[in-house]
Amino acid sequence: MRRVGLRNHRTTRHISHNTARLSWRTEMASRAPAATGRLLVGFRKWYYNACGFNKIGLMRDDTIYEDANVKEAVRRLPEPVYNDRMFRIKRALDLTMKQQILPKDQWTKYEEDTPYLEPYLVEVIREKKEIEEWASK
């Protein structure tokens, strides 16, 4: 009987220890989204700079592999946006051939890099999917 009493005492102690650990985890989980959000933004900025395309003046959408959908999306861009894209790409090619990078004040910043091509690309993909659905009926 004495052993059973000790086991119950240990079990109770173990349960109370787990309850304390659980409440600590619950408290940390309630604070996690803010900390996780800041951590993710910091990681994204680091990764953006580590990729290197911003050092030659490119934006993220300039680096998308050009398949048929991307070519159609680029064709639909407004003329000033298209001209800006072509300038960035030509400047990047020139800098790459010279094995140089832009001065740091001319690098594309994470906050300034807006997805200019993505809305057009989503629209092109949606239209092609709709055409395929109509063709299959």
Coordinates of C-alpha atoms in Angstrom, one line a residue:
M1 CA 0.0 0.0 0.0
R2 CA 2.8 2.3 0.7
R3 CA 4.1 2.0 -2.8
V4 CA 0.7 2.9 -4.3
G5 CA 0.7 6.0 -2.1
L6 CA 4.1 7.1 -3.4
R7 CA 3.0 6.5 -7.0
N8 CA -0.1 8.6 -6.5
H9 CA 2.0 11.3 -4.9
R10 CA 4.5 11.2 -7.9
T11 CA 1.6 11.1 -10.4
T12 CA 0.0 14.1 -8.7
R13 CA 3.3 16.0 -8.7
H14 CA 3.8 15.0 -12.4
I15 CA 0.4 16.2 -13.3
S16 CA 0.8 19.5 -11.5
H17 CA 4.2 20.0 -13.2
N18 CA 2.6 19.3 -16.6
T19 CA -0.2 21.8 -15.8
A20 CA 2.4 24.5 -15.0
R21 CA 4.2 23.6 -18.2
L22 CA 1.0 23.7 -20.2
S23 CA 0.0 27.1 -18.7
W24 CA 3.5 28.5 -19.6
R25 CA 3.1 27.2 -23.2
T26 CA -0.4 28.7 -23.4
E27 CA 1.0 32.0 -22.3
M28 CA 3.8 31.8 -24.8
A29 CA 1.4 30.8 -27.6
S30 CA -0.8 33.9 -26.9
R31 CA 2.3 36.1 -27.5
A32 CA 3.6 34.0 -30.5
P33 CA 1.8 35.8 -33.4
A34 CA 3.4 39.1 -32.7
A35 CA 6.9 37.7 -32.1
T36 CA 6.5 35.3 -35.0
G37 CA 5.4 38.1 -37.3
R38 CA 8.4 40.2 -36.5
L39 CA 10.7 37.3 -36.9
L40 CA 9.2 36.4 -40.3
V41 CA 9.5 40.0 -41.5
G42 CA 13.1 40.0 -40.4
F43 CA 13.8 36.7 -42.1
R44 CA 12.1 37.9 -45.3
K45 CA 14.2 41.1 -45.4
W46 CA 17.4 39.1 -44.8
Y47 CA 16.5 36.6 -47.5
Y48 CA 15.5 39.4 -49.9
N49 CA 18.9 41.0 -49.5
A50 CA 20.7 37.6 -49.6
C51 CA 19.2 36.8 -53.0
G52 CA 21.2 39.6 -54.6
F53 CA 18.8 40.7 -57.4
N54 CA 18.1 43.9 -55.5
K55 CA 21.8 44.8 -55.7
I56 CA 21.6 45.1 -59.5
G57 CA 18.3 47.0 -59.4
L58 CA 15.8 44.2 -60.1
M59 CA 12.5 43.7 -58.4
R60 CA 11.1 40.3 -57.4
D61 CA 8.7 40.2 -60.3
D62 CA 11.6 40.9 -62.7
T63 CA 13.1 37.5 -61.8
I64 CA 10.0 35.3 -62.5
Y65 CA 10.8 32.6 -65.2
E66 CA 9.1 33.6 -68.4
D67 CA 6.7 30.9 -69.5
A68 CA 3.7 31.5 -71.7
N69 CA 1.6 32.9 -68.9
V70 CA 4.2 35.3 -67.8
K71 CA 4.8 36.5 -71.3
E72 CA 1.1 37.2 -71.7
A73 CA 1.0 39.0 -68.3
V74 CA 4.0 41.2 -69.4
R75 CA 2.3 41.9 -72.7
R76 CA -0.7 43.3 -70.7
L77 CA 1.4 45.6 -68.6
P78 CA 0.8 49.4 -69.0
E79 CA 3.5 50.9 -71.2
P80 CA 5.2 52.9 -68.4
V81 CA 5.4 49.8 -66.2
Y82 CA 6.7 47.7 -69.1
N83 CA 9.4 50.4 -69.9
D84 CA 10.5 50.5 -66.3
R85 CA 10.8 46.7 -66.3
M86 CA 12.8 46.6 -69.5
F87 CA 15.2 49.3 -68.1
R88 CA 15.8 47.4 -64.9
I89 CA 16.5 44.2 -66.8
K90 CA 18.8 45.8 -69.3
R91 CA 20.7 47.6 -66.5
A92 CA 21.0 44.4 -64.6
L93 CA 22.4 42.6 -67.6
D94 CA 24.9 45.4 -68.2
L95 CA 26.0 45.3 -64.5
T96 CA 26.2 41.5 -64.5
M97 CA 28.5 41.6 -67.6
K98 CA 30.7 44.1 -65.9
Q99 CA 30.6 42.1 -62.7
Q100 CA 29.5 45.2 -60.8
I101 CA 26.6 46.1 -58.4
L102 CA 24.8 49.4 -57.9
P103 CA 25.7 51.8 -55.2
K104 CA 23.9 50.8 -52.0
D105 CA 21.6 53.8 -52.1
Q106 CA 20.2 52.6 -55.5
W107 CA 19.5 49.0 -54.4
T108 CA 15.9 48.0 -54.5
K109 CA 14.6 48.1 -51.0
Y110 CA 12.3 45.4 -49.5
E111 CA 9.6 47.9 -48.7
E112 CA 9.7 49.4 -52.2
D113 CA 9.4 46.1 -54.0
T114 CA 5.7 45.8 -54.9
P115 CA 4.3 43.0 -57.0
Y116 CA 3.5 44.8 -60.2
L117 CA 3.2 41.7 -62.5
E118 CA 1.4 39.3 -60.1
P119 CA -2.1 40.8 -60.5
Y120 CA -1.8 40.4 -64.3
L121 CA -0.3 36.9 -64.0
V122 CA -3.2 35.8 -61.7
E123 CA -5.7 37.1 -64.2
V124 CA -4.0 35.3 -67.1
I125 CA -3.9 32.0 -65.2
R126 CA -7.6 32.4 -64.2
E127 CA -8.6 33.1 -67.8
K128 CA -6.7 30.1 -69.1
K129 CA -8.3 27.9 -66.4
E130 CA -11.7 29.2 -67.4
I131 CA -11.1 28.5 -71.1
E132 CA -10.0 25.0 -70.2
E133 CA -13.2 24.4 -68.1
W134 CA -15.4 25.7 -71.0
A135 CA -13.6 23.5 -73.5
S136 CA -14.1 20.4 -71.3
K137 CA -17.9 20.9 -71.1

